[in-house]
Amino acid sequence: MTSQTDIVIVGGGVISLLSAYLLEQQGARITIVDKGEVGRESSWAGGGILSPLYPWRYPDPINTLSQYSQQHYQALSETLYAETGVNPEWLRSGLLMLECKDSQQAIKTWATHYQKRLQPMNQEGIPYCEPRVNKRFEQALYQADIAQVRNPWLVRSLKAYLSNKKVKFVENTAIEKIDTIHNRAIAVRSRDGVYPADKIIIAGGAWSGQFSALSMLDVRPVMGQMILFKTSPGWLTRIVMRAGKYVIPRADGHLLCGSTIEWNGFEKVTSHRVRKELYAAALAMIPGLKQFEIIKQWSGLRPGSPNGVPYIGEHPEISGLYVNTGHYRYGVVMGLASAQLLTDIIQQRPSFVDKEKYALTTHREASHEFISR
């Protein structure tokens, strides 16, 4: 049996790392246990856009968390870079959304409510925003304040920071059971050891719902595939999106295109069919990409919840057991806010949002996409 710690976090993705980042600042002694390598699942595989795609199509609780994170990510990235020398590459790229059929609704409702500036563009204006966009597009919306982070580097910098703060990492260790006594969580158990703590946090992404104590969570794995090009730095400067597919330019010229939504259970694969689909989507937006080869393809499993609103809070019947999962496609953008909310709940203090909207027992009206699967 390992030595006692204040908090054990099950899962090593960005949600876990950000939660540990804030809780360590409150003086907590923390152990993070991951079934594989820390940060190598959905957190590594995603694109790192600090915004939901078409945010006006999502419930308010998603937008509330996203807005909070957007306001704080730059400062976090600067702190991590200064402390570790690993740059998360927070970069304000702007987001150009091509062919938005509901653009007027977005401007009149969502943008007004959240005090966001959505700039409509016509066929003449689009090239001034991003010259490499296909000239055939007649309509777009542009949001200039949208940033990105290079999510694998964010994970690296968080891990380095936490290691410097004596947070313990236990990798390649699958937790199989949550130990309780008198309706209180006291430890988590793997095949090879027991990890006791005063508080247990389950932040295991798509795998979070596999514990019997968390049967009320409807968290399902949703696979997404991505492809990568290598261009020259500055070749493309804006994040460009159309019909749910996006192209993200990194500062060094790498350029990601994603992503798919595939319901394959816990099987994580790549396919030639999807490679062709993403390549076609990328070229339809940015024809000049034809001169560059695809240098990599990969996939990841997102933790889908019925309507994308994550589960954040304490278990209703087991004290000391907390959850932070179910962020679907938006774990990075909601992550910092989710970690702050969980920290507020654990510290039993007021928070910046209505905690009940994210509670484990709060009903989530399932989207058509979720119901059909």
Short mmCIF file of C-alpha atoms in Angstrom, two decimals, residues 65-300:
data_model
loop_
_atom_site.label_atom_id
_atom_site.label_comp_id
_atom_site.label_asym_id
_atom_site.label_seq_id
_atom_site.Cartn_x
_atom_site.Cartn_y
_atom_site.Cartn_z
CA LEU A 65 -17.36 27.15 -19.04
CA SER A 66 -15.81 27.97 -22.40
CA GLN A 67 -16.00 31.70 -21.85
CA TYR A 68 -14.34 31.44 -18.44
CA SER A 69 -11.49 29.35 -19.84
CA GLN A 70 -11.01 31.70 -22.79
CA GLN A 71 -10.46 34.55 -20.36
CA HIS A 72 -7.77 32.71 -18.38
CA TYR A 73 -5.83 30.47 -20.77
CA GLN A 74 -3.32 33.07 -21.90
CA ALA A 75 -2.21 33.79 -18.34
CA LEU A 76 -2.02 30.07 -17.56
CA SER A 77 0.10 29.42 -20.65
CA GLU A 78 2.48 32.25 -19.79
CA THR A 79 2.86 30.95 -16.24
CA LEU A 80 3.55 27.40 -17.38
CA TYR A 81 6.07 28.55 -19.97
CA ALA A 82 7.90 30.70 -17.43
CA GLU A 83 7.96 27.90 -14.84
CA THR A 84 8.86 24.96 -17.09
CA GLY A 85 10.36 26.26 -20.34
CA VAL A 86 7.72 24.25 -22.23
CA ASN A 87 5.55 26.57 -24.32
CA PRO A 88 1.86 25.54 -24.63
CA GLU A 89 1.78 27.87 -27.66
CA TRP A 90 -1.32 29.85 -26.79
CA LEU A 91 -1.95 31.69 -30.05
CA ARG A 92 -4.79 33.98 -31.04
CA SER A 93 -5.45 32.74 -34.57
CA GLY A 94 -9.04 33.84 -35.05
CA LEU A 95 -11.68 31.49 -36.38
CA LEU A 96 -13.14 31.79 -39.88
CA MET A 97 -16.38 29.81 -40.25
CA LEU A 98 -17.39 29.23 -43.86
CA GLU A 99 -20.99 28.82 -45.03
CA CYS A 100 -22.83 29.22 -41.72
CA LYS A 101 -26.52 28.81 -42.54
CA ASP A 102 -27.56 30.08 -39.11
CA SER A 103 -25.26 33.11 -39.09
CA GLN A 104 -28.04 35.61 -38.38
CA GLN A 105 -29.22 33.61 -35.37
CA ALA A 106 -25.65 33.41 -34.13
CA ILE A 107 -25.17 37.17 -34.34
CA LYS A 108 -28.56 38.18 -32.92
CA THR A 109 -28.76 35.70 -30.05
CA TRP A 110 -25.50 34.07 -28.99
CA ALA A 111 -23.11 36.92 -29.83
CA THR A 112 -25.36 39.47 -28.15
CA HIS A 113 -25.87 37.39 -25.02
CA TYR A 114 -22.18 36.56 -24.55
CA GLN A 115 -20.93 39.93 -25.77
CA LYS A 116 -18.92 38.35 -28.58
CA ARG A 117 -18.13 39.96 -31.91
CA LEU A 118 -19.03 37.86 -34.93
CA GLN A 119 -18.09 39.58 -38.15
CA PRO A 120 -20.05 38.56 -41.26
CA MET A 121 -18.01 38.38 -44.46
CA ASN A 122 -18.93 38.15 -48.12
CA GLN A 123 -17.04 36.70 -51.06
CA GLU A 124 -14.96 39.84 -51.47
CA GLY A 125 -14.09 40.11 -47.78
CA ILE A 126 -13.05 36.52 -47.04
CA PRO A 127 -9.66 36.71 -48.86
CA TYR A 128 -8.69 39.75 -46.80
CA CYS A 129 -9.15 37.65 -43.67
CA GLU A 130 -7.37 34.54 -45.01
CA PRO A 131 -5.98 34.72 -48.57
CA ARG A 132 -5.57 30.95 -48.94
CA VAL A 133 -9.26 30.16 -48.51
CA ASN A 134 -11.04 28.84 -51.60
CA LYS A 135 -12.31 31.82 -53.60
CA ARG A 136 -15.67 30.17 -54.29
CA PHE A 137 -17.06 30.69 -50.79
CA GLU A 138 -19.63 33.48 -50.68
CA GLN A 139 -20.35 33.81 -46.97
CA ALA A 140 -18.53 33.39 -43.66
CA LEU A 141 -18.42 34.47 -40.04
CA TYR A 142 -15.17 35.55 -38.43
CA GLN A 143 -14.42 35.63 -34.71
CA ALA A 144 -11.11 37.38 -34.22
CA ASP A 145 -10.59 36.65 -30.51
CA ILE A 146 -10.49 32.85 -30.78
CA ALA A 147 -7.18 31.33 -29.71
CA GLN A 148 -5.66 27.87 -29.73
CA VAL A 149 -3.17 25.93 -27.66
CA ARG A 150 -0.93 23.15 -28.88
CA ASN A 151 -2.55 20.59 -26.66
CA PRO A 152 0.31 18.02 -26.51
CA TRP A 153 2.61 20.81 -25.37
CA LEU A 154 0.03 22.04 -22.87
CA VAL A 155 0.00 18.53 -21.41
CA ARG A 156 3.82 18.42 -21.31
CA SER A 157 4.08 21.77 -19.58
CA LEU A 158 1.39 20.89 -17.02
CA LYS A 159 3.11 17.60 -16.22
CA ALA A 160 6.47 19.33 -15.86
CA TYR A 161 4.97 22.01 -13.61
CA LEU A 162 3.21 19.44 -11.40
CA SER A 163 6.31 17.26 -11.19
CA ASN A 164 8.24 20.29 -9.94
CA LYS A 165 5.54 20.71 -7.28
CA LYS A 166 6.02 17.11 -6.10
CA VAL A 167 2.75 15.80 -7.55
CA LYS A 168 3.19 12.05 -7.88
CA PHE A 169 2.50 10.32 -11.20
CA VAL A 170 1.69 6.62 -11.45
CA GLU A 171 1.50 5.59 -15.11
CA ASN A 172 0.54 2.35 -16.89
CA THR A 173 -1.68 1.44 -13.94
CA ALA A 174 -5.36 0.74 -14.53
CA ILE A 175 -7.64 1.43 -11.58
CA GLU A 176 -10.23 -1.33 -11.25
CA LYS A 177 -12.15 -0.47 -8.10
CA ILE A 178 -13.10 2.40 -5.80
CA ASP A 179 -12.91 1.35 -2.16
CA THR A 180 -15.53 2.77 0.19
CA ILE A 181 -16.43 2.46 3.84
CA HIS A 182 -19.63 3.79 5.41
CA ASN A 183 -20.52 5.52 2.10
CA ARG A 184 -17.19 7.31 1.92
CA ALA A 185 -14.48 6.85 -0.72
CA ILE A 186 -11.19 5.94 0.92
CA ALA A 187 -8.98 4.57 -1.87
CA VAL A 188 -8.72 3.33 -5.43
CA ARG A 189 -7.38 -0.10 -6.25
CA SER A 190 -5.42 -1.49 -9.18
CA ARG A 191 -4.33 -5.07 -9.78
CA ASP A 192 -0.99 -4.28 -8.19
CA GLY A 193 -1.73 -1.79 -5.44
CA VAL A 194 -4.02 0.41 -3.38
CA TYR A 195 -3.93 4.21 -3.43
CA PRO A 196 -5.62 5.69 -0.34
CA ALA A 197 -6.61 9.34 -0.09
CA ASP A 198 -9.01 11.68 1.68
CA LYS A 199 -10.63 12.49 -1.66
CA ILE A 200 -10.88 10.62 -4.95
CA ILE A 201 -11.42 12.36 -8.31
CA ILE A 202 -12.45 10.36 -11.36
CA ALA A 203 -11.25 12.23 -14.45
CA GLY A 204 -10.69 9.29 -16.75
CA GLY A 205 -12.22 10.69 -19.92
CA ALA A 206 -14.08 8.08 -21.98
CA TRP A 207 -13.28 5.41 -19.38
CA SER A 208 -14.81 7.28 -16.41
CA GLY A 209 -18.17 5.53 -16.44
CA GLN A 210 -16.75 2.03 -16.09
CA PHE A 211 -16.85 2.04 -12.29
CA SER A 212 -19.98 0.51 -10.74
CA ALA A 213 -20.27 3.44 -8.34
CA LEU A 214 -20.66 5.79 -11.32
CA SER A 215 -23.43 3.97 -13.14
CA MET A 216 -25.48 7.20 -13.26
CA LEU A 217 -22.97 8.71 -15.70
CA ASP A 218 -23.81 8.35 -19.38
CA VAL A 219 -20.30 8.72 -20.79
CA ARG A 220 -19.53 7.00 -24.10
CA PRO A 221 -16.35 6.86 -26.19
CA VAL A 222 -16.62 8.88 -29.43
CA MET A 223 -13.71 8.37 -31.78
CA GLY A 224 -12.28 11.17 -33.90
CA GLN A 225 -9.58 10.99 -36.58
CA MET A 226 -7.13 13.72 -37.61
CA ILE A 227 -4.54 14.26 -40.33
CA LEU A 228 -1.43 16.47 -40.30
CA PHE A 229 0.34 18.48 -42.99
CA LYS A 230 3.68 20.31 -42.78
CA THR A 231 3.72 23.75 -44.41
CA SER A 232 6.02 26.70 -43.82
CA PRO A 233 5.49 28.93 -40.76
CA GLY A 234 2.82 31.53 -41.48
CA TRP A 235 1.61 29.79 -44.64
CA LEU A 236 -1.89 29.80 -43.10
CA THR A 237 -2.70 32.16 -40.24
CA ARG A 238 -6.39 31.56 -39.39
CA ILE A 239 -8.27 28.55 -38.08
CA VAL A 240 -10.71 27.77 -40.90
CA MET A 241 -13.86 25.67 -40.50
CA ARG A 242 -16.63 24.40 -42.72
CA ALA A 243 -19.40 21.87 -42.01
CA GLY A 244 -17.80 20.75 -38.76
CA LYS A 245 -14.35 20.10 -40.28
CA TYR A 246 -11.49 22.46 -39.43
CA VAL A 247 -7.93 23.33 -40.38
CA ILE A 248 -5.64 24.57 -37.59
CA PRO A 249 -2.27 26.21 -38.35
CA ARG A 250 0.46 25.81 -35.74
CA ALA A 251 3.17 28.41 -35.32
CA ASP A 252 5.86 26.18 -36.85
CA GLY A 253 3.86 25.43 -40.00
CA HIS A 254 2.31 22.13 -38.98
CA LEU A 255 -1.35 22.12 -39.95
CA LEU A 256 -4.03 19.83 -38.51
CA CYS A 257 -7.28 18.85 -40.18
CA GLY A 258 -10.09 17.14 -38.33
CA SER A 259 -12.21 15.71 -37.13
CA THR A 260 -14.64 12.84 -37.47
CA ILE A 261 -17.36 11.58 -35.13
CA GLU A 262 -17.34 7.78 -34.98
CA TRP A 263 -19.04 5.45 -32.54
CA ASN A 264 -16.84 2.35 -32.32
CA GLY A 265 -16.86 1.65 -28.62
CA PHE A 266 -13.34 1.63 -27.20
CA GLU A 267 -11.74 0.59 -30.49
CA LYS A 268 -9.26 3.25 -31.62
CA VAL A 269 -8.21 2.94 -35.26
CA THR A 270 -7.46 4.96 -38.39
CA SER A 271 -8.82 4.29 -41.86
CA HIS A 272 -7.94 5.13 -45.45
CA ARG A 273 -11.57 6.16 -46.04
CA VAL A 274 -11.42 8.83 -43.35
CA ARG A 275 -7.98 9.93 -44.53
CA LYS A 276 -9.50 10.65 -47.96
CA GLU A 277 -12.52 12.35 -46.37
CA LEU A 278 -10.42 14.70 -44.26
CA TYR A 279 -8.03 15.40 -47.15
CA ALA A 280 -10.95 16.35 -49.37
CA ALA A 281 -12.42 18.59 -46.67
CA ALA A 282 -9.07 20.32 -46.17
CA LEU A 283 -8.59 20.96 -49.89
CA ALA A 284 -12.15 22.20 -50.30
CA MET A 285 -11.36 24.93 -47.76
CA ILE A 286 -7.69 25.51 -48.59
CA PRO A 287 -6.90 24.36 -52.19
CA GLY A 288 -3.20 25.20 -51.84
CA LEU A 289 -2.78 22.28 -49.43
CA LYS A 290 -2.63 20.06 -52.49
CA GLN A 291 1.11 20.81 -52.72
CA PHE A 292 1.75 19.28 -49.29
CA GLU A 293 1.66 15.63 -48.29
CA ILE A 294 -0.14 14.18 -45.29
CA ILE A 295 2.62 13.30 -42.84
CA LYS A 296 0.55 11.72 -40.07
CA GLN A 297 -2.89 10.36 -39.21
CA TRP A 298 -4.19 9.43 -35.77
CA SER A 299 -7.34 8.94 -33.71
CA GLY A 300 -8.56 9.54 -30.17
#
